[in-house]
PDB file of C-alpha atoms in Angstrom:
ATOM      1  CA  MET A   1      82.407 -19.840  10.917  1.00  0.00           C
ATOM      2  CA  ARG A   2      81.416 -17.805   8.116  1.00  0.00           C
ATOM      3  CA  GLY A   3      78.770 -19.542   6.814  1.00  0.00           C
ATOM      4  CA  LEU A   4      77.555 -19.879  10.195  1.00  0.00           C
ATOM      5  CA  TRP A   5      77.109 -16.035  10.169  1.00  0.00           C
ATOM      6  CA  ILE A   6      75.562 -15.882   7.124  1.00  0.00           C
ATOM      7  CA  LEU A   7      72.842 -18.505   7.948  1.00  0.00           C
ATOM      8  CA  ALA A   8      72.458 -17.065  11.387  1.00  0.00           C
ATOM      9  CA  THR A   9      71.916 -13.412   9.619  1.00  0.00           C
ATOM     10  CA  LEU A  10      69.343 -14.983   7.160  1.00  0.00           C
ATOM     11  CA  LEU A  11      67.513 -16.643  10.019  1.00  0.00           C
ATOM     12  CA  LEU A  12      67.235 -13.296  11.511  1.00  0.00           C
ATOM     13  CA  ALA A  13      66.110 -11.221   8.932  1.00  0.00           C
ATOM     14  CA  SER A  14      63.673 -13.779   8.695  1.00  0.00           C
ATOM     15  CA  ALA A  15      62.306 -13.602  11.803  1.00  0.00           C
ATOM     16  CA  CYS A  16      61.878 -10.047  11.373  1.00  0.00           C
ATOM     17  CA  GLY A  17      59.184 -10.072   8.869  1.00  0.00           C
ATOM     18  CA  ARG A  18      58.901  -9.220   5.195  1.00  0.00           C
ATOM     19  CA  TYR A  19      58.025  -6.001   3.947  1.00  0.00           C
ATOM     20  CA  PHE A  20      54.418  -5.659   2.053  1.00  0.00           C
ATOM     21  CA  PRO A  21      52.764  -2.587   0.394  1.00  0.00           C
ATOM     22  CA  THR A  22      49.594  -1.280   1.602  1.00  0.00           C
ATOM     23  CA  ALA A  23      46.520  -0.237  -0.986  1.00  0.00           C
ATOM     24  CA  LEU A  24      47.084   2.214  -3.186  1.00  0.00           C
ATOM     25  CA  GLN A  25      45.216   5.470  -2.214  1.00  0.00           C
ATOM     26  CA  PRO A  26      45.117   9.020  -3.794  1.00  0.00           C
ATOM     27  CA  GLY A  27      48.082  11.420  -3.107  1.00  0.00           C
ATOM     28  CA  PRO A  28      47.579  14.656  -1.088  1.00  0.00           C
ATOM     29  CA  GLN A  29      48.815  16.817  -3.936  1.00  0.00           C
ATOM     30  CA  GLN A  30      46.434  16.519  -7.050  1.00  0.00           C
ATOM     31  CA  VAL A  31      46.675  18.398 -10.105  1.00  0.00           C
ATOM     32  CA  GLU A  32      44.111  21.056 -11.015  1.00  0.00           C
ATOM     33  CA  GLY A  33      40.677  20.365 -11.926  1.00  0.00           C
ATOM     34  CA  MET A  34      41.163  16.630  -9.658  1.00  0.00           C
ATOM     35  CA  THR A  35      38.614  15.767  -6.840  1.00  0.00           C
ATOM     36  CA  VAL A  36      39.463  13.404  -4.530  1.00  0.00           C
ATOM     37  CA  ASN A  37      36.308  10.901  -3.542  1.00  0.00           C
ATOM     38  CA  ASP A  38      35.565   9.159  -0.232  1.00  0.00           C
ATOM     39  CA  ASN A  39      35.893   5.864  -1.868  1.00  0.00           C
ATOM     40  CA  GLY A  40      39.466   6.237  -2.687  1.00  0.00           C
ATOM     41  CA  SER A  41      39.208   7.561  -6.271  1.00  0.00           C
ATOM     42  CA  VAL A  42      40.024  10.864  -8.167  1.00  0.00           C
ATOM     43  CA  THR A  43      37.891  12.457 -10.658  1.00  0.00           C
ATOM     44  CA  TYR A  44      38.742  14.788 -13.497  1.00  0.00           C
ATOM     45  CA  ASN A  45      36.145  17.625 -14.208  1.00  0.00           C
ATOM     46  CA  LEU A  46      35.523  19.441 -17.293  1.00  0.00           C
ATOM     47  CA  ASP A  47      32.331  21.291 -16.905  1.00  0.00           C
ATOM     48  CA  ARG A  48      30.055  18.254 -17.567  1.00  0.00           C
ATOM     49  CA  LEU A  49      32.887  15.477 -18.467  1.00  0.00           C
ATOM     50  CA  ALA A  50      33.943  13.258 -15.507  1.00  0.00           C
ATOM     51  CA  ILE A  51      36.730  11.121 -15.573  1.00  0.00           C
ATOM     52  CA  THR A  52      37.433   8.956 -12.583  1.00  0.00           C
ATOM     53  CA  LEU A  53      40.021   6.586 -11.849  1.00  0.00           C
ATOM     54  CA  LYS A  54      40.103   4.312  -8.808  1.00  0.00           C
ATOM     55  CA  PRO A  55      42.986   1.522  -7.797  1.00  0.00           C
ATOM     56  CA  MET A  56      41.185  -1.798  -7.338  1.00  0.00           C
ATOM     57  CA  ALA A  57      42.426  -4.321  -4.159  1.00  0.00           C
ATOM     58  CA  ASP A  58      42.158  -7.998  -5.145  1.00  0.00           C
ATOM     59  CA  VAL A  59      39.212  -8.244  -2.679  1.00  0.00           C
ATOM     60  CA  GLU A  60      36.989  -6.340  -4.796  1.00  0.00           C
ATOM     61  CA  LEU A  61      38.491  -7.767  -8.290  1.00  0.00           C
ATOM     62  CA  ASN A  62      37.711 -11.159  -6.583  1.00  0.00           C
ATOM     63  CA  ARG A  63      33.956 -10.552  -6.751  1.00  0.00           C
ATOM     64  CA  LEU A  64      33.763 -10.241 -10.313  1.00  0.00           C
ATOM     65  CA  ALA A  65      31.955 -14.080 -11.198  1.00  0.00           C
ATOM     66  CA  SER A  66      33.246 -16.412 -13.748  1.00  0.00           C
ATOM     67  CA  PRO A  67      30.784 -18.297 -15.640  1.00  0.00           C
ATOM     68  CA  SER A  68      31.685 -21.551 -13.534  1.00  0.00           C
ATOM     69  CA  GLY A  69      32.253 -19.486 -10.215  1.00  0.00           C
ATOM     70  CA  ASN A  70      35.827 -20.462  -9.784  1.00  0.00           C
ATOM     71  CA  MET A  71      37.433 -17.583  -8.306  1.00  0.00           C
ATOM     72  CA  ALA A  72      40.729 -18.994  -9.535  1.00  0.00           C
ATOM     73  CA  VAL A  73      40.464 -18.160 -13.302  1.00  0.00           C
ATOM     74  CA  ASN A  74      40.002 -14.511 -12.194  1.00  0.00           C
ATOM     75  CA  PRO A  75      41.692 -12.587 -15.180  1.00  0.00           C
ATOM     76  CA  TYR A  76      43.076 -10.002 -12.824  1.00  0.00           C
ATOM     77  CA  THR A  77      44.049 -11.974  -9.665  1.00  0.00           C
ATOM     78  CA  PHE A  78      45.454 -15.089  -8.404  1.00  0.00           C
ATOM     79  CA  GLY A  79      41.929 -15.521  -6.772  1.00  0.00           C
ATOM     80  CA  ASP A  80      42.289 -17.645  -3.879  1.00  0.00           C
ATOM     81  CA  VAL A  81      45.471 -19.558  -5.152  1.00  0.00           C
ATOM     82  CA  ARG A  82      48.192 -19.750  -2.153  1.00  0.00           C
ATOM     83  CA  MET A  83      51.886 -20.449  -3.349  1.00  0.00           C
ATOM     84  CA  PRO A  84      53.189 -23.129  -1.429  1.00  0.00           C
ATOM     85  CA  GLY A  85      54.301 -22.782   2.435  1.00  0.00           C
ATOM     86  CA  GLU A  86      52.365 -19.554   2.277  1.00  0.00           C
ATOM     87  CA  ASP A  87      48.929 -18.478   3.793  1.00  0.00           C
ATOM     88  CA  TRP A  88      48.158 -15.757   1.760  1.00  0.00           C
ATOM     89  CA  THR A  89      47.706 -14.842  -2.182  1.00  0.00           C
ATOM     90  CA  PRO A  90      50.134 -12.278  -3.919  1.00  0.00           C
ATOM     91  CA  PRO A  91      48.890  -9.510  -6.391  1.00  0.00           C
ATOM     92  CA  ARG A  92      49.180 -10.628  -9.983  1.00  0.00           C
ATOM     93  CA  PHE A  93      48.624  -6.930 -11.395  1.00  0.00           C
ATOM     94  CA  THR A  94      48.038  -3.347 -10.849  1.00  0.00           C
ATOM     95  CA  VAL A  95      44.496  -2.841 -12.040  1.00  0.00           C
ATOM     96  CA  PHE A  96      42.646   0.717 -12.470  1.00  0.00           C
ATOM     97  CA  ARG A  97      38.707   1.307 -12.683  1.00  0.00           C
ATOM     98  CA  VAL A  98      38.109   4.310 -15.035  1.00  0.00           C
ATOM     99  CA  GLN A  99      34.653   5.827 -15.598  1.00  0.00           C
ATOM    100  CA  VAL A 100      34.227   8.372 -17.780  1.00  0.00           C
ATOM    101  CA  ALA A 101      30.589  10.189 -17.959  1.00  0.00           C
ATOM    102  CA  ASN A 102      30.193  12.403 -20.828  1.00  0.00           C
ATOM    103  CA  TYR A 103      27.528  15.342 -20.608  1.00  0.00           C
ATOM    104  CA  GLN A 104      29.540  17.915 -22.017  1.00  0.00           C
ATOM    105  CA  TYR A 105      30.868  16.628 -25.580  1.00  0.00           C
ATOM    106  CA  PRO A 106      29.453  15.526 -28.847  1.00  0.00           C
ATOM    107  CA  LYS A 107      31.939  12.592 -28.577  1.00  0.00           C
ATOM    108  CA  VAL A 108      34.597  11.406 -26.336  1.00  0.00           C
ATOM    109  CA  ARG A 109      37.204   8.814 -26.942  1.00  0.00           C
ATOM    110  CA  LEU A 110      39.972   7.396 -23.556  1.00  0.00           C
ATOM    111  CA  ASN A 111      42.241   5.162 -25.044  1.00  0.00           C
ATOM    112  CA  PRO A 112      43.490   3.006 -22.482  1.00  0.00           C
ATOM    113  CA  VAL A 113      46.547   1.696 -23.856  1.00  0.00           C
ATOM    114  CA  LYS A 114      47.932   5.038 -23.725  1.00  0.00           C
ATOM    115  CA  GLY A 115      48.191   4.889 -20.035  1.00  0.00           C
ATOM    116  CA  GLN A 116      51.048   5.324 -17.977  1.00  0.00           C
ATOM    117  CA  ILE A 117      52.813   5.024 -14.407  1.00  0.00           C
ATOM    118  CA  THR A 118      55.254   6.773 -13.540  1.00  0.00           C
ATOM    119  CA  ALA A 119      56.803   6.244 -10.066  1.00  0.00           C
ATOM    120  CA  ALA A 120      58.520   8.516  -7.808  1.00  0.00           C
ATOM    121  CA  ASN A 121      61.675   6.560  -8.080  1.00  0.00           C
ATOM    122  CA  GLY A 122      61.495   6.483 -11.824  1.00  0.00           C
ATOM    123  CA  ARG A 123      60.099   3.321 -12.769  1.00  0.00           C
ATOM    124  CA  GLU A 124      57.748   3.283 -15.679  1.00  0.00           C
ATOM    125  CA  TYR A 125      54.649   0.867 -16.418  1.00  0.00           C
ATOM    126  CA  GLY A 126      52.918   0.680 -19.560  1.00  0.00           C
ATOM    127  CA  ALA A 127      49.297  -0.190 -20.072  1.00  0.00           C
ATOM    128  CA  MET A 128      48.876  -3.880 -21.195  1.00  0.00           C
ATOM    129  CA  SER A 129      46.365  -4.406 -24.004  1.00  0.00           C
ATOM    130  CA  TYR A 130      43.623  -7.176 -24.309  1.00  0.00           C
ATOM    131  CA  ALA A 131      46.351  -8.806 -26.773  1.00  0.00           C
ATOM    132  CA  GLN A 132      49.166  -8.834 -24.430  1.00  0.00           C
ATOM    133  CA  LEU A 133      47.088 -10.215 -21.583  1.00  0.00           C
ATOM    134  CA  TYR A 134      45.336 -12.963 -24.248  1.00  0.00           C
ATOM    135  CA  GLU A 135      49.085 -14.143 -25.087  1.00  0.00           C
ATOM    136  CA  TYR A 136      49.863 -14.071 -21.195  1.00  0.00           C
ATOM    137  CA  TYR A 137      47.200 -16.611 -20.526  1.00  0.00           C
ATOM    138  CA  LYS A 138      47.790 -18.436 -23.351  1.00  0.00           C
ATOM    139  CA  SER A 139      51.400 -19.362 -22.490  1.00  0.00           C
ATOM    140  CA  HIS A 140      50.389 -20.026 -19.026  1.00  0.00           C
ATOM    141  CA  TRP A 141      47.920 -22.870 -20.132  1.00  0.00           C
ATOM    142  CA  GLN A 142      48.275 -26.110 -18.240  1.00  0.00           C
ATOM    143  CA  GLY A 143      47.376 -28.123 -21.354  1.00  0.00           C
ATOM    144  CA  ARG A 144      46.119 -27.204 -24.812  1.00  0.00           C
ATOM    145  CA  THR A 145      42.856 -28.932 -24.112  1.00  0.00           C
ATOM    146  CA  GLY A 146      40.475 -29.775 -21.342  1.00  0.00           C
ATOM    147  CA  GLN A 147      40.165 -27.936 -18.214  1.00  0.00           C
ATOM    148  CA  GLY A 148      43.178 -25.827 -19.123  1.00  0.00           C
ATOM    149  CA  ARG A 149      41.164 -24.820 -22.504  1.00  0.00           C
ATOM    150  CA  VAL A 150      38.463 -24.013 -20.406  1.00  0.00           C
ATOM    151  CA  GLU A 151      39.800 -21.659 -17.972  1.00  0.00           C
ATOM    152  CA  PHE A 152      41.693 -19.955 -20.673  1.00  0.00           C
ATOM    153  CA  ARG A 153      38.279 -18.883 -22.331  1.00  0.00           C
ATOM    154  CA  GLU A 154      36.790 -18.083 -19.041  1.00  0.00           C
ATOM    155  CA  ARG A 155      39.376 -15.368 -18.319  1.00  0.00           C
ATOM    156  CA  THR A 156      39.915 -13.840 -21.820  1.00  0.00           C
ATOM    157  CA  ASP A 157      35.657 -13.704 -21.847  1.00  0.00           C
ATOM    158  CA  MET A 158      35.840 -12.008 -18.831  1.00  0.00           C
ATOM    159  CA  LEU A 159      38.526  -9.572 -19.939  1.00  0.00           C
ATOM    160  CA  LYS A 160      36.777  -8.863 -22.963  1.00  0.00           C
ATOM    161  CA  ARG A 161      33.713  -7.934 -20.688  1.00  0.00           C
ATOM    162  CA  THR A 162      35.490  -6.022 -18.163  1.00  0.00           C
ATOM    163  CA  MET A 163      38.360  -4.483 -19.768  1.00  0.00           C
ATOM    164  CA  PHE A 164      37.960  -0.665 -20.675  1.00  0.00           C
ATOM    165  CA  SER A 165      36.970  -0.487 -24.192  1.00  0.00           C
ATOM    166  CA  GLY A 166      38.008   2.800 -25.647  1.00  0.00           C
ATOM    167  CA  ASN A 167      35.206   2.998 -27.784  1.00  0.00           C
ATOM    168  CA  ILE A 168      33.575   6.304 -28.502  1.00  0.00           C
ATOM    169  CA  ILE A 169      31.444   8.104 -25.647  1.00  0.00           C
ATOM    170  CA  PHE A 170      28.922   9.890 -26.991  1.00  0.00           C
ATOM    171  CA  SER A 171      27.063  12.812 -25.356  1.00  0.00           C
ATOM    172  CA  GLY A 172      24.471  11.794 -22.453  1.00  0.00           C
ATOM    173  CA  ALA A 173      26.397   8.280 -22.369  1.00  0.00           C
ATOM    174  CA  ASP A 174      28.675   6.704 -19.504  1.00  0.00           C
ATOM    175  CA  GLU A 175      31.373   4.278 -19.967  1.00  0.00           C
ATOM    176  CA  GLU A 176      33.498   2.213 -17.271  1.00  0.00           C
ATOM    177  CA  GLY A 177      35.991  -1.102 -16.950  1.00  0.00           C
ATOM    178  CA  TYR A 178      39.506  -1.845 -15.888  1.00  0.00           C
ATOM    179  CA  ILE A 179      43.011  -0.482 -16.979  1.00  0.00           C
ATOM    180  CA  VAL A 180      46.181  -3.177 -16.273  1.00  0.00           C
ATOM    181  CA  PHE A 181      49.334  -2.609 -15.676  1.00  0.00           C
ATOM    182  CA  PRO A 182      52.153  -4.580 -14.595  1.00  0.00           C
ATOM    183  CA  LEU A 183      52.329  -5.384 -10.794  1.00  0.00           C
ATOM    184  CA  LEU A 184      54.543  -2.544  -9.086  1.00  0.00           C
ATOM    185  CA  ASP A 185      57.722  -2.758  -7.854  1.00  0.00           C
ATOM    186  CA  GLN A 186      57.865  -3.846  -4.035  1.00  0.00           C
ATOM    187  CA  ASP A 187      59.853  -0.466  -3.681  1.00  0.00           C
ATOM    188  CA  VAL A 188      57.632   1.955  -5.279  1.00  0.00           C
ATOM    189  CA  ARG A 189      56.086   4.243  -2.809  1.00  0.00           C
ATOM    190  CA  LYS A 190      54.604   7.177  -4.783  1.00  0.00           C
ATOM    191  CA  ILE A 191      53.049   6.950  -8.536  1.00  0.00           C
ATOM    192  CA  ARG A 192      51.541   9.272 -11.006  1.00  0.00           C
ATOM    193  CA  VAL A 193      48.781   7.719 -13.472  1.00  0.00           C
ATOM    194  CA  ASP A 194      48.611   9.659 -16.660  1.00  0.00           C
ATOM    195  CA  LEU A 195      45.908   8.694 -19.095  1.00  0.00           C
ATOM    196  CA  ASN A 196      47.150  10.789 -22.395  1.00  0.00           C
ATOM    197  CA  ASP A 197      45.375  11.863 -25.260  1.00  0.00           C
ATOM    198  CA  VAL A 198      41.803  11.957 -24.350  1.00  0.00           C
ATOM    199  CA  ALA A 199      40.207  13.074 -27.517  1.00  0.00           C
ATOM    200  CA  VAL A 200      36.977  15.465 -26.794  1.00  0.00           C
ATOM    201  CA  ARG A 201      36.459  17.266 -30.332  1.00  0.00           C
ATOM    202  CA  PHE A 202      37.102  15.622 -33.607  1.00  0.00           C
ATOM    203  CA  ASN A 203      36.856  16.915 -37.469  1.00  0.00           C
ATOM    204  CA  TYR A 204      35.126  15.681 -40.336  1.00  0.00           C
ATOM    205  CA  MET A 205      37.047  12.528 -40.667  1.00  0.00           C
ATOM    206  CA  GLU A 206      36.499  11.286 -37.122  1.00  0.00           C
ATOM    207  CA  GLU A 207      40.272  12.619 -36.273  1.00  0.00           C
ATOM    208  CA  PRO A 208      40.989  14.184 -32.926  1.00  0.00           C
ATOM    209  CA  VAL A 209      41.419  17.954 -33.250  1.00  0.00           C
ATOM    210  CA  GLU A 210      41.498  18.497 -29.169  1.00  0.00           C
ATOM    211  CA  VAL A 211      43.064  16.273 -26.467  1.00  0.00           C
ATOM    212  CA  VAL A 212      43.741  16.366 -22.966  1.00  0.00           C
ATOM    213  CA  ASP A 213      46.127  14.796 -20.860  1.00  0.00           C
ATOM    214  CA  LEU A 214      45.236  13.852 -17.217  1.00  0.00           C
ATOM    215  CA  SER A 215      47.576  12.988 -14.214  1.00  0.00           C
ATOM    216  CA  PHE A 216      46.345  11.195 -11.068  1.00  0.00           C
ATOM    217  CA  SER A 217      48.699  10.646  -8.062  1.00  0.00           C
ATOM    218  CA  PHE A 218      48.651   7.650  -5.479  1.00  0.00           C
ATOM    219  CA  GLU A 219      50.762   6.698  -2.901  1.00  0.00           C
ATOM    220  CA  ARG A 220      51.111   3.845  -0.548  1.00  0.00           C
ATOM    221  CA  ASP A 221      53.175   2.709   2.384  1.00  0.00           C
ATOM    222  CA  ILE A 222      55.631  -0.189   2.664  1.00  0.00           C
ATOM    223  CA  ARG A 223      55.334  -1.906   5.958  1.00  0.00           C
ATOM    224  CA  ARG A 224      57.080  -4.459   7.964  1.00  0.00           C
ATOM    225  CA  GLY A 225      55.099  -8.130   8.763  1.00  0.00           C
ATOM    226  CA  PHE A 226      54.645 -11.897   8.054  1.00  0.00           C
ATOM    227  CA  THR A 227      51.950 -11.484   6.279  1.00  0.00           C
ATOM    228  CA  PRO A 228      50.217  -8.657   4.385  1.00  0.00           C
ATOM    229  CA  ALA A 229      47.300  -8.590   6.715  1.00  0.00           C
ATOM    230  CA  ASP A 230      50.098  -8.068   9.490  1.00  0.00           C
ATOM    231  CA  ALA A 231      51.985  -5.222   7.416  1.00  0.00           C
ATOM    232  CA  VAL A 232      48.533  -3.106   6.892  1.00  0.00           C
ATOM    233  CA  GLN A 233      47.826  -3.732  10.882  1.00  0.00           C
ATOM    234  CA  GLU A 234      51.555  -2.614  12.085  1.00  0.00           C
ATOM    235  CA  ASN A 235      51.381   0.841  13.368  1.00  0.00           C
TER     236      ASN A 235
END
């Protein structure tokens, strides 16, 4: 009887749907100097220096074109690959696009690997470097030669082209790219994204002598549904 009761409980739980997070949106409380934009991004303005952070949805990331046109080799998502028995594709990482417009300082440098996510429930996620993602995909090869090798090269080439470089941004120049974090746990609703040690002044040895630490706030809901689409539509 106990076994039948457990089975009935599990069936009832599955019949009620699963829980899925909605897309990240700017939080209502931002620190001084931040502006929330209509496209869901947040911009830090310091005179004529603007640093903008935007959470990226998979549907946006999937628009990146690979040389072969194969969506499945997108380095930020699972593309259009669906898990067995499912009719939806899960997310792979947590990705933000960062844009820097420097019309204020002789040079600026933002090191993407110093980025960190801190959730309201205490979870922390560090930014992933190109080297870490390279090793991640290297370990997922389906073969060291042939098609597996081709797909690996496509993914790593796309990462080189699209990740935020962290190079010096001289006066009058713009730079943009993606910063990648591990996938947020399902219980995370509110996060703070810190971009630390953004260098805005340097000495004669090219060492930073003035840095700023930036904090952007984002949040999401956790909703019940049978697919992510159902969860987003549920009121």
